[in-house]
Amino acid sequence: GESPYRMNVSPSAVSAENVVAYDNPGVTNMEGLSTGVYKSSTHFFIQARDAHSNDISDEPVGEVQIIETSATSQINGFFEVTFFGSTVRFDASSFTAEVEKGLQSIPVVGAVTVS
């Protein structure tokens, strides 16, 4: 028989220890974790998970992204950040306030702190 009761199981809060990053080996521009190449577009995915490793995909998740550059001489040029199809271009020598303002101009991005 069938039970008259239904159970709805939903993931709980994000657990940083269980969040995974992955790419798609063999798919052009989707191998960012394993084969990222200088001056080439590449992507990878971050999947938020709860303490029981359940995928969390039904709500926005606050996250930290690190973009770090280093050089032995002055960095010239620019870099771009694309998020949900919106791209913002930054001068390589941009100050944190400029990057913060640029990121906040992306429609789906809320408050941002750049340090």
mmCIF file with all atom_site columns, C-alpha atoms in Angstrom:
data_model
loop_
_atom_site.group_PDB
_atom_site.id
_atom_site.type_symbol
_atom_site.label_atom_id
_atom_site.label_alt_id
_atom_site.label_comp_id
_atom_site.label_asym_id
_atom_site.label_entity_id
_atom_site.label_seq_id
_atom_site.pdbx_PDB_ins_code
_atom_site.Cartn_x
_atom_site.Cartn_y
_atom_site.Cartn_z
_atom_site.occupancy
_atom_site.B_iso_or_equiv
_atom_site.pdbx_formal_charge
_atom_site.auth_seq_id
_atom_site.auth_comp_id
_atom_site.auth_asym_id
_atom_site.auth_atom_id
_atom_site.pdbx_PDB_model_num
ATOM 1   C CA . GLY A 1 1   ? 0.000  0.000  0.000   1.00 0.00 ? 1   GLY A CA 1
ATOM 2   C CA . GLU A 1 2   ? 0.758  3.664  -0.017  1.00 0.00 ? 2   GLU A CA 1
ATOM 3   C CA . SER A 1 3   ? 1.339  5.836  2.990   1.00 0.00 ? 3   SER A CA 1
ATOM 4   C CA . PRO A 1 4   ? -1.019 8.803  3.402   1.00 0.00 ? 4   PRO A CA 1
ATOM 5   C CA . TYR A 1 5   ? 1.946  10.835 4.627   1.00 0.00 ? 5   TYR A CA 1
ATOM 6   C CA . ARG A 1 6   ? 4.420  12.721 2.494   1.00 0.00 ? 6   ARG A CA 1
ATOM 7   C CA . MET A 1 7   ? 7.906  13.757 3.550   1.00 0.00 ? 7   MET A CA 1
ATOM 8   C CA . ASN A 1 8   ? 9.663  16.776 2.114   1.00 0.00 ? 8   ASN A CA 1
ATOM 9   C CA . VAL A 1 9   ? 13.398 16.771 2.798   1.00 0.00 ? 9   VAL A CA 1
ATOM 10  C CA . SER A 1 10  ? 15.242 20.034 2.187   1.00 0.00 ? 10  SER A CA 1
ATOM 11  C CA . PRO A 1 11  ? 18.946 20.773 2.536   1.00 0.00 ? 11  PRO A CA 1
ATOM 12  C CA . SER A 1 12  ? 19.936 22.830 5.546   1.00 0.00 ? 12  SER A CA 1
ATOM 13  C CA . ALA A 1 13  ? 22.559 25.577 5.796   1.00 0.00 ? 13  ALA A CA 1
ATOM 14  C CA . VAL A 1 14  ? 25.702 25.507 3.669   1.00 0.00 ? 14  VAL A CA 1
ATOM 15  C CA . SER A 1 15  ? 28.599 23.577 5.159   1.00 0.00 ? 15  SER A CA 1
ATOM 16  C CA . ALA A 1 16  ? 31.924 24.893 3.841   1.00 0.00 ? 16  ALA A CA 1
ATOM 17  C CA . GLU A 1 17  ? 33.573 21.524 4.476   1.00 0.00 ? 17  GLU A CA 1
ATOM 18  C CA . ASN A 1 18  ? 31.199 19.823 1.993   1.00 0.00 ? 18  ASN A CA 1
ATOM 19  C CA . VAL A 1 19  ? 31.131 22.399 -0.812  1.00 0.00 ? 19  VAL A CA 1
ATOM 20  C CA . VAL A 1 20  ? 32.742 21.013 -3.966  1.00 0.00 ? 20  VAL A CA 1
ATOM 21  C CA . ALA A 1 21  ? 34.333 22.603 -7.005  1.00 0.00 ? 21  ALA A CA 1
ATOM 22  C CA . TYR A 1 22  ? 34.452 20.682 -10.258 1.00 0.00 ? 22  TYR A CA 1
ATOM 23  C CA . ASP A 1 23  ? 34.973 21.102 -13.959 1.00 0.00 ? 23  ASP A CA 1
ATOM 24  C CA . ASN A 1 24  ? 33.950 19.160 -17.083 1.00 0.00 ? 24  ASN A CA 1
ATOM 25  C CA . PRO A 1 25  ? 37.007 17.348 -18.448 1.00 0.00 ? 25  PRO A CA 1
ATOM 26  C CA . GLY A 1 26  ? 36.961 17.152 -22.228 1.00 0.00 ? 26  GLY A CA 1
ATOM 27  C CA . VAL A 1 27  ? 34.534 20.080 -22.668 1.00 0.00 ? 27  VAL A CA 1
ATOM 28  C CA . THR A 1 28  ? 36.198 23.162 -24.165 1.00 0.00 ? 28  THR A CA 1
ATOM 29  C CA . ASN A 1 29  ? 36.463 26.093 -21.713 1.00 0.00 ? 29  ASN A CA 1
ATOM 30  C CA . MET A 1 30  ? 34.925 24.022 -18.918 1.00 0.00 ? 30  MET A CA 1
ATOM 31  C CA . GLU A 1 31  ? 38.136 22.563 -17.456 1.00 0.00 ? 31  GLU A CA 1
ATOM 32  C CA . GLY A 1 32  ? 39.168 25.495 -15.276 1.00 0.00 ? 32  GLY A CA 1
ATOM 33  C CA . LEU A 1 33  ? 40.255 23.494 -12.268 1.00 0.00 ? 33  LEU A CA 1
ATOM 34  C CA . SER A 1 34  ? 42.392 21.012 -14.148 1.00 0.00 ? 34  SER A CA 1
ATOM 35  C CA . THR A 1 35  ? 43.685 22.860 -17.217 1.00 0.00 ? 35  THR A CA 1
ATOM 36  C CA . GLY A 1 36  ? 43.312 26.622 -16.772 1.00 0.00 ? 36  GLY A CA 1
ATOM 37  C CA . VAL A 1 37  ? 45.616 28.434 -19.204 1.00 0.00 ? 37  VAL A CA 1
ATOM 38  C CA . TYR A 1 38  ? 46.989 31.988 -18.970 1.00 0.00 ? 38  TYR A CA 1
ATOM 39  C CA . LYS A 1 39  ? 45.005 34.486 -21.091 1.00 0.00 ? 39  LYS A CA 1
ATOM 40  C CA . SER A 1 40  ? 42.346 31.893 -21.933 1.00 0.00 ? 40  SER A CA 1
ATOM 41  C CA . SER A 1 41  ? 38.703 31.836 -20.941 1.00 0.00 ? 41  SER A CA 1
ATOM 42  C CA . THR A 1 42  ? 37.884 28.942 -18.683 1.00 0.00 ? 42  THR A CA 1
ATOM 43  C CA . HIS A 1 43  ? 35.170 27.995 -16.212 1.00 0.00 ? 43  HIS A CA 1
ATOM 44  C CA . PHE A 1 44  ? 34.466 25.715 -13.313 1.00 0.00 ? 44  PHE A CA 1
ATOM 45  C CA . PHE A 1 45  ? 31.498 25.064 -11.041 1.00 0.00 ? 45  PHE A CA 1
ATOM 46  C CA . ILE A 1 46  ? 31.021 25.407 -7.292  1.00 0.00 ? 46  ILE A CA 1
ATOM 47  C CA . GLN A 1 47  ? 28.254 23.301 -5.744  1.00 0.00 ? 47  GLN A CA 1
ATOM 48  C CA . ALA A 1 48  ? 27.037 24.361 -2.289  1.00 0.00 ? 48  ALA A CA 1
ATOM 49  C CA . ARG A 1 49  ? 26.207 21.425 0.003   1.00 0.00 ? 49  ARG A CA 1
ATOM 50  C CA . ASP A 1 50  ? 24.885 21.038 3.522   1.00 0.00 ? 50  ASP A CA 1
ATOM 51  C CA . ALA A 1 51  ? 26.441 19.069 6.419   1.00 0.00 ? 51  ALA A CA 1
ATOM 52  C CA . HIS A 1 52  ? 25.035 15.825 4.953   1.00 0.00 ? 52  HIS A CA 1
ATOM 53  C CA . SER A 1 53  ? 26.429 16.576 1.440   1.00 0.00 ? 53  SER A CA 1
ATOM 54  C CA . ASN A 1 54  ? 22.985 17.350 -0.014  1.00 0.00 ? 54  ASN A CA 1
ATOM 55  C CA . ASP A 1 55  ? 23.180 19.790 -2.955  1.00 0.00 ? 55  ASP A CA 1
ATOM 56  C CA . ILE A 1 56  ? 21.796 23.248 -2.192  1.00 0.00 ? 56  ILE A CA 1
ATOM 57  C CA . SER A 1 57  ? 20.449 24.758 -5.390  1.00 0.00 ? 57  SER A CA 1
ATOM 58  C CA . ASP A 1 58  ? 17.157 26.433 -4.531  1.00 0.00 ? 58  ASP A CA 1
ATOM 59  C CA . GLU A 1 59  ? 18.389 29.715 -3.061  1.00 0.00 ? 59  GLU A CA 1
ATOM 60  C CA . PRO A 1 60  ? 21.226 32.217 -3.379  1.00 0.00 ? 60  PRO A CA 1
ATOM 61  C CA . VAL A 1 61  ? 24.242 31.310 -1.293  1.00 0.00 ? 61  VAL A CA 1
ATOM 62  C CA . GLY A 1 62  ? 26.654 33.850 0.151   1.00 0.00 ? 62  GLY A CA 1
ATOM 63  C CA . GLU A 1 63  ? 30.133 32.897 -0.959  1.00 0.00 ? 63  GLU A CA 1
ATOM 64  C CA . VAL A 1 64  ? 33.689 34.131 -1.101  1.00 0.00 ? 64  VAL A CA 1
ATOM 65  C CA . GLN A 1 65  ? 35.540 34.368 -4.398  1.00 0.00 ? 65  GLN A CA 1
ATOM 66  C CA . ILE A 1 66  ? 39.262 35.035 -4.438  1.00 0.00 ? 66  ILE A CA 1
ATOM 67  C CA . ILE A 1 67  ? 40.863 36.750 -7.417  1.00 0.00 ? 67  ILE A CA 1
ATOM 68  C CA . GLU A 1 68  ? 44.548 37.103 -6.797  1.00 0.00 ? 68  GLU A CA 1
ATOM 69  C CA . THR A 1 69  ? 47.325 38.442 -8.987  1.00 0.00 ? 69  THR A CA 1
ATOM 70  C CA . SER A 1 70  ? 51.037 38.722 -8.444  1.00 0.00 ? 70  SER A CA 1
ATOM 71  C CA . ALA A 1 71  ? 53.985 39.796 -10.534 1.00 0.00 ? 71  ALA A CA 1
ATOM 72  C CA . THR A 1 72  ? 57.645 40.671 -10.221 1.00 0.00 ? 72  THR A CA 1
ATOM 73  C CA . SER A 1 73  ? 57.039 43.911 -12.123 1.00 0.00 ? 73  SER A CA 1
ATOM 74  C CA . GLN A 1 74  ? 54.111 46.283 -12.627 1.00 0.00 ? 74  GLN A CA 1
ATOM 75  C CA . ILE A 1 75  ? 50.962 44.591 -13.930 1.00 0.00 ? 75  ILE A CA 1
ATOM 76  C CA . ASN A 1 76  ? 49.428 46.231 -16.996 1.00 0.00 ? 76  ASN A CA 1
ATOM 77  C CA . GLY A 1 77  ? 46.248 45.574 -18.932 1.00 0.00 ? 77  GLY A CA 1
ATOM 78  C CA . PHE A 1 78  ? 42.933 44.467 -17.518 1.00 0.00 ? 78  PHE A CA 1
ATOM 79  C CA . PHE A 1 79  ? 40.978 41.522 -16.182 1.00 0.00 ? 79  PHE A CA 1
ATOM 80  C CA . GLU A 1 80  ? 37.316 40.650 -16.531 1.00 0.00 ? 80  GLU A CA 1
ATOM 81  C CA . VAL A 1 81  ? 34.850 39.072 -14.134 1.00 0.00 ? 81  VAL A CA 1
ATOM 82  C CA . THR A 1 82  ? 31.750 37.418 -15.608 1.00 0.00 ? 82  THR A CA 1
ATOM 83  C CA . PHE A 1 83  ? 28.857 36.357 -13.408 1.00 0.00 ? 83  PHE A CA 1
ATOM 84  C CA . PHE A 1 84  ? 25.550 35.032 -14.789 1.00 0.00 ? 84  PHE A CA 1
ATOM 85  C CA . GLY A 1 85  ? 26.281 36.479 -18.220 1.00 0.00 ? 85  GLY A CA 1
ATOM 86  C CA . SER A 1 86  ? 27.249 39.983 -17.036 1.00 0.00 ? 86  SER A CA 1
ATOM 87  C CA . THR A 1 87  ? 30.876 40.990 -17.518 1.00 0.00 ? 87  THR A CA 1
ATOM 88  C CA . VAL A 1 88  ? 32.748 43.800 -15.805 1.00 0.00 ? 88  VAL A CA 1
ATOM 89  C CA . ARG A 1 89  ? 36.217 44.858 -16.960 1.00 0.00 ? 89  ARG A CA 1
ATOM 90  C CA . PHE A 1 90  ? 38.777 46.198 -14.507 1.00 0.00 ? 90  PHE A CA 1
ATOM 91  C CA . ASP A 1 91  ? 42.095 47.890 -15.074 1.00 0.00 ? 91  ASP A CA 1
ATOM 92  C CA . ALA A 1 92  ? 44.873 45.679 -13.674 1.00 0.00 ? 92  ALA A CA 1
ATOM 93  C CA . SER A 1 93  ? 45.812 48.466 -11.257 1.00 0.00 ? 93  SER A CA 1
ATOM 94  C CA . SER A 1 94  ? 42.249 49.034 -9.962  1.00 0.00 ? 94  SER A CA 1
ATOM 95  C CA . PHE A 1 95  ? 41.847 49.885 -6.301  1.00 0.00 ? 95  PHE A CA 1
ATOM 96  C CA . THR A 1 96  ? 39.514 47.864 -4.074  1.00 0.00 ? 96  THR A CA 1
ATOM 97  C CA . ALA A 1 97  ? 36.783 50.539 -4.142  1.00 0.00 ? 97  ALA A CA 1
ATOM 98  C CA . GLU A 1 98  ? 36.709 50.428 -7.967  1.00 0.00 ? 98  GLU A CA 1
ATOM 99  C CA . VAL A 1 99  ? 36.438 46.638 -8.004  1.00 0.00 ? 99  VAL A CA 1
ATOM 100 C CA . GLU A 1 100 ? 33.727 46.701 -5.334  1.00 0.00 ? 100 GLU A CA 1
ATOM 101 C CA . LYS A 1 101 ? 31.681 49.261 -7.286  1.00 0.00 ? 101 LYS A CA 1
ATOM 102 C CA . GLY A 1 102 ? 32.124 47.323 -10.535 1.00 0.00 ? 102 GLY A CA 1
ATOM 103 C CA . LEU A 1 103 ? 31.033 44.019 -8.995  1.00 0.00 ? 103 LEU A CA 1
ATOM 104 C CA . GLN A 1 104 ? 27.973 45.646 -7.436  1.00 0.00 ? 104 GLN A CA 1
ATOM 105 C CA . SER A 1 105 ? 26.968 46.886 -10.905 1.00 0.00 ? 105 SER A CA 1
ATOM 106 C CA . ILE A 1 106 ? 26.231 43.281 -11.914 1.00 0.00 ? 106 ILE A CA 1
ATOM 107 C CA . PRO A 1 107 ? 22.431 42.895 -11.607 1.00 0.00 ? 107 PRO A CA 1
ATOM 108 C CA . VAL A 1 108 ? 22.316 39.688 -9.525  1.00 0.00 ? 108 VAL A CA 1
ATOM 109 C CA . VAL A 1 109 ? 25.154 40.639 -7.165  1.00 0.00 ? 109 VAL A CA 1
ATOM 110 C CA . GLY A 1 110 ? 24.203 42.153 -3.841  1.00 0.00 ? 110 GLY A CA 1
ATOM 111 C CA . ALA A 1 111 ? 26.475 43.802 -1.307  1.00 0.00 ? 111 ALA A CA 1
ATOM 112 C CA . VAL A 1 112 ? 30.147 43.106 -1.963  1.00 0.00 ? 112 VAL A CA 1
ATOM 113 C CA . THR A 1 113 ? 33.204 43.624 0.180   1.00 0.00 ? 113 THR A CA 1
ATOM 114 C CA . VAL A 1 114 ? 36.562 43.766 -1.574  1.00 0.00 ? 114 VAL A CA 1
ATOM 115 C CA . SER A 1 115 ? 39.728 43.703 0.510   1.00 0.00 ? 115 SER A CA 1
#
